[in-house]
Amino acid sequence: MGKKIVYNPTKPYTHRISNLVKKTWQIPELRIVGEIPYTTFMNNSFFYQVDHVDGLGTKGRFHWQARTFKEAVQDVLAMNINDLLLVRARPYKLQDHITLPKDDHEAIIEIVEALCNESYKRKIAVTGGETSIHHAGDFDISISMSGIIKKLHKNKFKIGDVLMGLPSNGLHSNGFTLAAKFLTHNNEFMKPTKIYDEIVDIDKKHGIHGMMHITGGAYTKLLPLLNHADAEIVGFETQNIFRELAKHLTDREMYQTFNCGIGFVFSVDSEVAETIAGEFDARVIGRIVPGSGKVNLESVFTGEIVKF
Amino acid sequence: MGKKIVYNPTKPYTHRISNLVKKTWQIPELRIVGEIPYTTFMNNSFFYQVDHVDGLGTKGRFHWQARTFKEAVQDVLAMNINDLLLVRARPYKLQDHITLPKDDHEAIIEIVEALCNESYKRKIAVTGGETSIHHAGDFDISISMSGIIKKLHKNKFKIGDVLMGLPSNGLHSNGFTLAAKFLTHNNEFMKPTKIYDEIVDIDKKHGIHGMMHITGGAYTKLLPLLNHADAEIVGFETQNIFRELAKHLTDREMYQTFNCGIGFVFSVDSEVAETIAGEFDARVIGRIVPGSGKVNLESVFTGEIVKF
């Protein structure tokens, strides 16, 4: 999210698309504020509403083959909830669109059951849904989720901040096209993306300055959070699946495609970092120093520095 | 919509799915009212919010082949806007999810441009979007749209009402799997679904009692709007494309799959019907009589009566 919530910034047509989309934010009756589509409706001064949409992408095909539908539901929920966390939004409703290669009733019911149970627990209403059968197509679940925010916050790293990371549990939901070239499809592929609920508590207790969900684009996603500052990141711990992939790819390819072990990055005042590391499964991975908006990242695979 | 907004009622698993979804409407903090997912958020007493999601379905493949992207955008907007009309909701925001068989930048930009231009005209903000490349998959656009309603209305036919229809311009967006079996793919396929904006004016000036968008399920969709009443429908005018299809299908198959010439049905007091027919491109197609909740429809193809 950050400045790039609407369309994936790694795609070359993003800029043109963003400009088209932003024209619709100029409609005077709808008070759209900020770079992120915070939508607040006329006559409503109680809260900001924020929307997000995401799907399984290429990972859908692997879930379909393995029939790991519960994991697929967690993946798509995570892709939305983790992004809404970045703007401190509490999700309250969603709509789903399930695309299947055949009219598989068991699959549909398993998906909707997992989605509704998890939504109920999280106090998210499922306000609509659609299933669409595309023979010879891929499996995908798209979720459009809305959340509310009481107060708008900046999402920026500050000079002097300590950078911290929350461990991922593997590939999560990105880079599957590339990963499938080098790895045989295995159970690691199917592990669902973590939902980083602890971010709410960390922010409430200790105050987060900047944060990013490490998905497509990986560590290049930190760039919009840097102003006249650089991020210095040490060679943080990784998992075997990334070590396997690193045999076939450059450091740059690794860190601009995969989370490489950390699924969520955030920055805090340096004096609270150790406390947070004690209270949560979070580790210090670097710091924010004066600079010109670059990321300098030490590769755990080679020890070389990758610069974005 | 009506009672069946969440999942397509023609699918056999709908009942099980509906019950799963409705559990999420019991979350006490979210005031969900009615059978239709009118979502109204806590502390907000100004309006009801209603959500809808729909996609291109099988028609997507034909749009992809013909590269009729503007028409595809109108189709998916129509499928959402026409359904929101049923509950008198004014759409104010949407999110899109575009699925493509390849990373075709020209196509993506043409789609987003058409979507944003039409949304701007209609005062709908595009609050988010995602593109997803599924190689060897089908083309689809899914839209999740939100509207507002100031006051909840019943959507029911009344005994004594005159039934009126607004002409379709062909197949619209449903029945493509069946149609493609019998017809060679031609330009008729690509015509976009009409958006029945005139419904707002007809309702404001003359008062609509019950209304239905004739999509998947076609004239069986009138059933939930009948209580202790029957709908008697005359053999209304149709287009050549439906006459061609009727050579291969029974009357029942035709009227439970295709709009057969009328894309939107509504009922009004008998004394205003002729005025409406004079002011709008609307025709009288039947009436509501005492009965037991059935539809009796005279086929224009054979003159026989089809009963639902």
XYZ file of C-alpha atoms in Angstrom:
616
model
C 0.000 0.000 0.000
C 1.542 3.338 0.910
C 1.524 5.348 -2.281
C 0.960 2.257 -4.337
C -2.194 0.780 -2.985
C -4.270 0.775 -6.115
C -2.156 -1.113 -8.569
C 0.995 -3.135 -8.176
C 3.893 -0.696 -8.614
C 6.117 -3.369 -10.116
C 3.977 -3.402 -13.254
C 5.075 -0.971 -15.965
C 1.565 0.322 -16.706
C 0.939 1.297 -13.075
C 1.577 4.986 -13.531
C -0.919 5.359 -16.381
C -3.499 3.341 -14.504
C -3.037 5.338 -11.298
C -3.734 8.574 -13.090
C -6.932 7.166 -14.577
C -8.087 5.898 -11.208
C -7.234 9.103 -9.371
C -9.504 11.071 -11.674
C -12.435 9.287 -10.016
C -11.195 10.566 -6.635
C -11.928 14.126 -7.787
C -15.694 13.614 -7.695
C -16.736 16.478 -5.409
C -19.579 14.611 -3.678
C -17.167 11.904 -2.490
C -14.545 13.099 -0.079
C -11.528 11.034 -1.037
C -8.450 12.087 0.925
C -4.789 11.211 0.589
C -2.790 9.134 -1.826
C -4.382 5.998 -0.510
C -8.048 5.558 -1.346
C -9.502 6.493 2.004
C -13.100 6.861 1.050
C -15.319 8.828 3.321
C -18.897 9.321 2.370
C -20.807 12.590 2.269
C -22.459 13.628 5.551
C -20.349 11.131 7.406
C -17.804 12.583 9.760
C -17.342 9.625 12.098
C -14.717 7.573 10.314
C -12.688 6.992 7.177
C -13.438 3.963 5.085
C -10.594 2.239 3.284
C -10.922 -0.432 0.593
C -8.567 -3.096 -0.607
C -8.781 -5.878 -3.185
C -6.468 -8.818 -3.749
C -6.514 -12.415 -4.955
C -4.463 -15.611 -4.918
C -2.737 -14.988 -8.252
C -0.570 -17.812 -9.545
C -0.629 -19.569 -6.159
C -4.270 -20.454 -6.852
C -3.248 -23.176 -9.281
C -1.164 -24.951 -6.611
C -3.968 -24.750 -4.061
C -6.347 -26.242 -6.620
C -4.027 -29.166 -7.372
C -3.464 -29.886 -3.678
C -7.077 -29.030 -2.724
C -5.749 -26.886 0.123
C -8.810 -24.659 0.192
C -8.585 -23.586 3.837
C -5.011 -22.445 3.207
C -6.165 -20.623 0.069
C -8.757 -18.732 2.114
C -6.133 -17.743 4.678
C -3.829 -16.570 1.895
C -6.378 -14.245 0.370
C -7.559 -12.970 3.755
C -3.932 -12.314 4.729
C -3.225 -10.424 1.508
C -6.068 -8.049 2.358
C -5.877 -7.859 6.164
C -2.092 -7.322 6.242
C -2.385 -4.488 3.730
C -5.215 -2.851 5.702
C -3.005 -3.076 8.816
C -0.572 -0.665 7.118
C -3.117 2.118 7.442
C -4.357 0.893 10.853
C -7.746 -0.016 9.411
C -10.053 -2.457 11.150
C -11.706 -4.671 8.486
C -15.473 -4.932 8.857
C -16.837 -6.372 5.607
C -15.782 -8.210 2.487
C -17.100 -9.560 -0.794
C -15.629 -12.604 -2.518
C -15.431 -13.743 -6.128
C -14.399 -17.380 -6.545
C -13.234 -18.560 -9.993
C -13.024 -22.317 -10.557
C -12.068 -24.526 -13.500
C -15.133 -26.698 -12.810
C -18.411 -26.624 -10.910
C -16.992 -28.456 -7.878
C -19.607 -28.165 -5.124
C -17.399 -29.673 -2.433
C -14.671 -27.164 -3.151
C -17.095 -24.224 -3.166
C -18.659 -25.185 0.143
C -15.278 -25.803 1.779
C -14.055 -22.389 0.614
C -17.161 -20.491 1.704
C -17.228 -22.310 5.054
C -13.594 -21.442 5.801
C -14.149 -17.859 4.662
C -17.305 -17.346 6.723
C -15.922 -18.978 9.876
C -12.757 -16.911 9.820
C -14.722 -13.756 8.982
C -17.127 -14.343 11.849
C -14.241 -14.739 14.311
C -12.747 -11.494 13.064
C -16.092 -9.616 13.073
C -16.070 -9.175 9.324
C -19.440 -9.458 7.540
C -19.517 -11.272 4.182
C -21.823 -8.897 2.328
C -21.752 -10.586 -1.053
C -20.162 -13.267 -3.144
C -20.085 -14.789 -6.589
C -18.794 -18.041 -8.018
C -17.761 -18.206 -11.639
C -16.904 -21.384 -13.543
C -14.275 -20.907 -16.260
C -13.566 -24.303 -17.805
C -9.858 -24.703 -18.471
C -9.223 -21.620 -16.346
C -7.284 -21.306 -13.117
C -8.532 -21.303 -9.557
C -8.601 -17.924 -7.860
C -10.341 -16.209 -4.969
C -10.588 -12.443 -5.141
C -11.606 -10.546 -2.028
C -12.669 -6.933 -1.836
C -12.405 -5.812 1.790
C -13.423 -2.607 3.565
C -12.066 -1.319 6.841
C -12.477 1.771 8.955
C -9.958 4.183 10.415
C -10.756 6.748 13.061
C -7.698 8.921 12.421
C -5.247 9.155 9.508
C -1.588 8.397 10.298
C 1.535 8.931 8.223
C 3.345 5.762 7.224
C 7.029 6.844 7.109
C 10.353 5.660 8.506
C 12.170 8.269 10.664
C 15.916 8.825 10.880
C 17.148 7.051 14.011
C 14.407 4.388 13.893
C 15.223 0.746 14.401
C 13.838 -1.504 11.656
C 12.168 -4.688 12.871
C 10.778 -7.716 11.057
C 8.119 -10.325 11.752
C 9.142 -13.763 10.437
C 7.284 -15.212 7.465
C 6.522 -18.900 7.305
C 7.830 -19.398 3.770
C 6.924 -18.121 0.328
C 3.578 -16.616 1.399
C 1.661 -15.601 -1.742
C 4.197 -14.048 -4.089
C 6.823 -15.114 -6.590
C 5.147 -18.408 -7.460
C 5.735 -18.148 -11.188
C 9.470 -17.754 -10.543
C 9.656 -20.304 -7.705
C 7.895 -22.959 -9.792
C 10.677 -22.724 -12.398
C 13.297 -24.000 -9.965
C 11.526 -25.993 -7.291
C 9.331 -29.015 -7.616
C 5.935 -28.272 -6.211
C 5.964 -29.380 -2.574
C 4.125 -28.804 0.689
C 6.140 -25.655 1.371
C 4.272 -24.041 -1.522
C 0.915 -24.458 0.149
C 1.687 -22.892 3.542
C -0.656 -19.971 3.964
C 0.477 -16.371 4.393
C 0.666 -15.254 8.028
C -1.851 -12.689 9.215
C 0.155 -10.222 11.294
C -2.472 -9.398 13.913
C 0.242 -8.577 16.489
C 0.916 -5.324 14.598
C -2.182 -3.804 16.235
C -0.793 -4.485 19.739
C 2.767 -3.450 18.906
C 1.479 -0.160 17.530
C -0.845 0.456 20.464
C 1.834 -0.271 23.099
C 4.961 1.086 21.457
C 4.018 3.213 18.451
C 4.997 2.176 14.929
C 6.320 4.916 12.576
C 6.481 3.157 9.207
C 5.470 -0.335 8.137
C 5.253 -2.528 5.042
C 3.789 -5.913 4.134
C 6.485 -7.733 2.117
C 4.629 -9.108 -0.931
C 5.194 -8.691 -4.694
C 8.110 -6.292 -5.139
C 9.491 -7.456 -1.754
C 12.126 -5.059 -0.318
C 11.633 -2.480 -3.089
C 8.319 -1.801 -1.303
C 10.272 -0.034 1.458
C 11.353 2.761 -0.912
C 8.202 4.938 -0.675
C 8.550 4.991 3.138
C 12.004 6.601 2.975
C 12.375 10.308 2.465
C 15.809 11.833 3.120
C 16.796 8.578 4.764
C 18.275 5.187 3.880
C 17.376 1.774 5.270
C 20.402 -0.284 6.353
C 19.342 -3.919 6.655
C 21.497 -6.721 8.034
C 21.584 -10.272 6.668
C 18.564 -11.616 8.524
C 17.820 -15.289 9.028
C 16.021 -17.118 6.216
C 14.371 -20.483 5.488
C 15.613 -23.430 3.419
C 13.168 -22.771 0.606
C 14.826 -19.385 -0.010
C 18.314 -20.905 0.198
C 17.248 -23.374 -2.504
C 15.925 -20.565 -4.706
C 19.063 -18.469 -4.150
C 21.115 -21.183 -5.893
C 19.375 -20.187 -9.124
C 18.887 -16.448 -8.678
C 20.935 -13.333 -7.968
C 20.694 -11.537 -4.623
C 18.828 -8.730 -6.342
C 16.287 -11.135 -7.855
C 15.814 -12.780 -4.457
C 15.194 -9.603 -2.466
C 12.995 -7.913 -5.061
C 10.764 -10.977 -5.453
C 10.622 -12.944 -2.189
C 10.157 -12.057 1.476
C 13.312 -14.153 2.190
C 12.206 -14.852 5.772
C 10.529 -11.606 6.920
C 6.882 -10.998 5.954
C 6.260 -7.657 7.644
C 8.716 -4.816 8.310
C 8.126 -1.903 10.700
C 10.128 0.861 12.337
C 10.055 2.123 15.923
C 11.967 4.442 18.288
C 15.302 2.815 19.049
C 14.638 2.664 22.823
C 11.586 0.350 22.480
C 13.074 -2.144 20.008
C 14.503 -4.563 22.577
C 11.256 -4.556 24.590
C 9.275 -5.389 21.442
C 11.717 -8.190 20.589
C 11.109 -9.604 24.069
C 7.322 -9.374 23.951
C 6.647 -10.460 20.365
C 8.172 -12.789 17.772
C 9.912 -9.788 16.198
C 13.575 -9.242 15.442
C 15.765 -6.218 14.817
C 16.831 -6.237 11.144
C 18.328 -2.785 10.638
C 18.061 0.937 11.121
C 17.120 4.157 9.362
C 20.024 6.547 8.742
C 20.373 9.912 6.956
C 20.543 9.350 3.209
C 18.769 9.791 -0.104
C 15.947 7.253 -0.035
C 17.833 4.000 -0.720
C 17.692 0.501 0.719
C 21.069 -1.164 1.445
C 20.465 -4.787 2.287
C 23.067 -7.377 3.248
C 22.257 -10.682 1.535
C 22.207 -13.637 3.884
C 22.949 -15.823 0.863
C 26.229 -14.250 -0.258
C 27.094 -11.532 2.289
C 27.025 -8.968 -0.556
C 25.097 -5.688 -0.259
C 22.009 -5.320 -2.491
C 21.038 -1.710 -3.243
C 17.536 -0.606 -4.220
C -31.218 -9.880 -5.909
C -34.327 -9.991 -3.757
C -33.858 -12.899 -1.427
C -31.067 -14.284 -3.500
C -28.546 -11.559 -3.673
C -25.580 -13.341 -2.204
C -25.206 -16.389 -4.365
C -26.816 -17.383 -7.604
C -30.006 -19.235 -6.679
C -29.823 -21.472 -9.729
C -26.807 -23.265 -8.248
C -27.642 -26.314 -6.118
C -25.266 -25.426 -3.289
C -26.792 -21.969 -2.808
C -28.815 -22.838 0.263
C -25.827 -24.213 2.187
C -23.705 -21.259 1.194
C -26.380 -18.742 2.182
C -26.565 -20.147 5.667
C -22.801 -19.901 6.077
C -22.795 -16.319 4.873
C -25.755 -15.274 7.006
C -23.913 -16.344 10.141
C -21.555 -13.417 9.526
C -24.563 -11.076 9.517
C -25.157 -11.916 13.190
C -22.042 -10.057 14.365
C -23.581 -7.692 16.932
C -21.284 -4.735 16.213
C -22.390 -4.682 12.575
C -26.021 -3.820 12.022
C -26.957 -5.974 9.064
C -30.658 -5.748 8.302
C -32.924 -7.706 5.993
C -32.436 -10.659 3.734
C -30.356 -8.564 1.419
C -26.957 -7.598 2.765
C -27.691 -4.020 3.613
C -24.684 -3.236 5.716
C -24.869 -0.304 8.024
C -21.902 0.502 10.136
C -21.859 1.173 13.865
C -22.554 4.769 14.921
C -23.822 5.598 11.507
C -27.489 6.384 11.254
C -27.520 8.396 8.037
C -27.796 5.702 5.405
C -27.732 2.028 4.561
C -24.839 0.677 2.582
C -25.461 -2.144 0.135
C -22.794 -4.233 -1.585
C -22.831 -6.257 -4.744
C -20.240 -8.284 -6.644
C -20.413 -9.713 -10.149
C -18.178 -10.578 -13.083
C -18.280 -11.327 -16.800
C -18.464 -15.100 -16.413
C -18.247 -17.102 -19.629
C -18.840 -13.996 -21.746
C -15.329 -12.869 -20.811
C -13.775 -15.333 -23.235
C -15.717 -13.870 -26.169
C -14.763 -10.326 -25.237
C -11.116 -11.394 -25.060
C -11.219 -12.980 -28.514
C -12.914 -9.950 -30.066
C -10.944 -7.479 -27.901
C -14.206 -5.685 -27.107
C -12.912 -4.312 -23.817
C -15.174 -1.263 -23.633
C -18.171 -3.532 -24.044
C -16.791 -5.864 -21.374
C -16.558 -2.950 -18.944
C -20.147 -1.954 -19.677
C -21.266 -5.555 -19.141
C -19.732 -5.830 -15.710
C -20.881 -2.349 -14.675
C -24.399 -3.218 -15.844
C -24.437 -6.484 -13.903
C -23.728 -4.538 -10.724
C -25.603 -1.268 -11.316
C -28.803 -2.983 -12.502
C -28.820 -5.202 -9.426
C -28.250 -2.245 -7.104
C -31.199 -0.500 -8.819
C -33.460 -3.247 -7.453
C -32.950 -1.925 -3.949
C -32.887 1.728 -5.101
C -29.227 2.078 -4.164
C -27.063 4.808 -5.622
C -23.607 3.328 -6.384
C -20.745 5.431 -5.053
C -17.624 3.263 -5.144
C -16.221 0.106 -6.675
C -13.146 -2.104 -6.701
C -12.127 -4.158 -9.729
C -10.174 -7.380 -10.179
C -9.086 -8.040 -13.770
C -7.945 -11.553 -14.700
C -6.100 -11.972 -17.992
C -4.530 -14.904 -19.839
C -1.445 -12.769 -20.534
C 0.205 -9.549 -19.391
C -1.337 -7.441 -22.169
C -0.665 -3.804 -21.272
C -2.807 -2.378 -24.050
C -5.779 -4.406 -22.880
C -5.289 -3.447 -19.230
C -5.062 0.253 -19.993
C -8.089 0.154 -22.307
C -10.119 -1.613 -19.607
C -9.090 0.701 -16.785
C -9.629 3.771 -18.953
C -13.173 2.700 -19.897
C -13.918 1.769 -16.298
C -12.627 5.038 -14.839
C -14.286 7.248 -17.436
C -17.671 5.617 -16.991
C -17.272 5.629 -13.188
C -16.388 9.319 -13.178
C -19.492 10.152 -15.224
C -21.614 8.184 -12.780
C -19.924 9.679 -9.687
C -18.514 6.329 -8.618
C -15.012 6.337 -7.092
C -12.661 3.505 -8.067
C -11.198 2.820 -4.624
C -8.985 -0.117 -5.540
C -8.058 -2.572 -8.244
C -5.920 -5.567 -8.999
C -4.769 -7.261 -12.183
C -3.910 -10.935 -12.128
C -2.250 -12.840 -14.966
C -3.329 -16.487 -15.203
C -1.602 -18.015 -18.212
C -3.998 -20.308 -20.080
C -6.850 -18.892 -18.000
C -9.907 -16.964 -19.143
C -10.468 -13.227 -19.242
C -12.729 -11.875 -16.526
C -13.447 -8.601 -14.770
C -14.941 -8.833 -11.309
C -16.399 -5.711 -9.744
C -17.353 -5.226 -6.128
C -19.646 -2.202 -5.893
C -21.137 -0.333 -2.934
C -24.189 1.864 -2.971
C -26.222 3.770 -0.444
C -29.929 3.761 0.321
C -31.650 6.354 2.438
C -34.738 4.236 3.150
C -35.468 0.525 2.797
C -38.265 -0.435 0.399
C -40.034 -3.738 -0.112
C -39.505 -5.291 -3.515
C -42.789 -7.157 -4.148
C -45.403 -7.410 -6.897
C -48.951 -6.481 -5.762
C -52.195 -8.061 -6.943
C -53.658 -5.775 -9.595
C -50.258 -4.471 -10.726
C -49.404 -4.218 -14.383
C -46.086 -5.867 -15.290
C -43.851 -3.866 -17.578
C -40.593 -4.677 -19.315
C -37.628 -2.695 -20.583
C -36.222 -4.153 -23.826
C -32.839 -5.849 -23.778
C -30.440 -5.452 -26.679
C -29.705 -9.165 -27.043
C -28.113 -11.852 -24.904
C -26.698 -9.429 -22.325
C -24.338 -11.364 -20.015
C -26.004 -14.699 -19.356
C -26.448 -18.079 -20.994
C -23.244 -17.883 -23.014
C -22.197 -21.466 -22.376
C -25.528 -22.656 -23.775
C -25.708 -20.106 -26.612
C -22.204 -20.992 -27.808
C -23.308 -24.593 -28.343
C -25.791 -23.619 -31.040
C -24.667 -20.334 -32.515
C -21.433 -19.433 -34.143
C -19.782 -16.630 -32.283
C -20.860 -13.375 -33.912
C -21.119 -9.677 -33.184
C -24.439 -10.173 -31.418
C -22.522 -11.937 -28.654
C -20.457 -8.904 -27.859
C -23.254 -6.338 -27.419
C -23.015 -5.025 -23.887
C -25.738 -5.342 -21.286
C -27.983 -2.287 -21.020
C -27.751 -0.197 -17.882
C -31.347 0.601 -16.956
C -30.843 4.081 -15.558
C -34.413 5.061 -16.473
C -35.641 2.928 -13.564
C -34.680 5.731 -11.170
C -36.931 8.218 -13.002
C -39.807 5.787 -13.489
C -39.765 5.004 -9.781
C -39.520 8.644 -8.744
C -42.367 9.766 -11.009
C -44.709 6.783 -10.870
C -43.681 4.438 -8.051
C -42.433 0.933 -8.775
C -43.715 -1.895 -6.518
C -41.559 -4.870 -7.534
C -38.678 -5.161 -9.978
C -36.155 -7.688 -11.252
C -33.062 -7.645 -13.453
C -33.421 -10.579 -15.865
C -30.040 -12.346 -15.732
C -29.028 -15.955 -14.930
C -32.209 -17.831 -13.989
C -34.172 -15.412 -16.227
C -37.941 -15.487 -15.535
C -37.577 -17.842 -12.542
C -36.123 -14.765 -10.831
C -39.644 -13.304 -10.610
C -40.754 -16.049 -8.179
C -39.442 -14.485 -4.933
C -41.381 -11.277 -5.718
C -44.725 -13.121 -5.767
C -46.523 -13.930 -2.571
C -50.152 -15.029 -2.840
C -50.107 -13.872 -6.422
C -49.282 -15.160 -9.905
C -47.583 -13.348 -12.768
C -49.410 -13.684 -16.094
C -47.042 -12.754 -18.907
C -47.987 -12.379 -22.557
C -45.796 -13.466 -25.474
C -43.664 -10.342 -25.694
C -41.573 -9.356 -28.698
C -38.133 -10.928 -29.031
C -34.970 -10.627 -31.165
C -33.650 -12.874 -33.922
C -30.851 -14.255 -31.771
C -33.441 -15.759 -29.402
C -35.514 -17.133 -32.316
C -32.361 -18.883 -33.523
C -31.706 -20.367 -30.096
C -35.346 -21.438 -29.714
C -34.909 -23.786 -32.677
C -32.620 -25.888 -30.458
C -34.199 -25.463 -27.022
C -37.533 -25.919 -25.300
C -39.656 -22.958 -24.216
C -38.767 -23.752 -20.607
C -35.029 -23.791 -21.378
C -35.363 -20.485 -23.214
C -37.245 -18.600 -20.492
C -35.222 -19.945 -17.585
C -31.885 -19.098 -19.254
C -32.289 -16.050 -21.501
C -33.918 -12.647 -21.176
C -35.692 -13.361 -24.510
C -36.069 -9.646 -25.293
C -36.783 -8.025 -21.906
C -33.852 -7.219 -19.607
C -35.650 -5.584 -16.704
C -39.167 -6.285 -15.371
C -41.102 -4.044 -12.979
C -44.647 -3.674 -11.708
C -46.729 -0.532 -11.192
C -50.293 0.543 -10.424
C -52.436 -0.256 -13.450
C -53.470 3.399 -13.955
C -49.921 4.628 -14.607
C -48.816 1.875 -17.026
C -49.883 3.614 -20.231
C -48.266 6.889 -19.169
C -45.004 5.082 -18.484
C -45.201 3.331 -21.866
C -45.584 6.762 -23.471
C -42.733 8.407 -21.598
C -40.156 5.617 -21.623
C -39.114 2.732 -23.876
C -41.160 0.376 -21.691
C -43.910 -2.037 -22.680
C -46.749 -3.747 -20.837
C -45.960 -7.478 -20.664
C -48.521 -8.807 -18.182
C -50.248 -8.469 -14.852
C -50.279 -9.725 -11.280
C -53.354 -11.751 -10.328
C -54.423 -13.656 -7.189
C -52.664 -17.023 -7.094
C -50.069 -19.136 -5.344
C -46.750 -17.653 -6.374
C -46.387 -18.965 -9.939
C -45.272 -17.456 -13.216
C -47.393 -18.289 -16.294
C -45.614 -17.081 -19.376
C -46.809 -17.310 -22.970
C -43.913 -18.285 -25.228
C -43.501 -16.040 -28.243
C -41.737 -18.932 -29.949
C -44.528 -21.544 -29.791
C -47.557 -19.828 -28.226
C -47.460 -22.438 -25.410
C -47.652 -21.445 -21.731
C -44.477 -22.007 -19.662
C -45.085 -22.403 -15.907
C -42.472 -21.695 -13.241
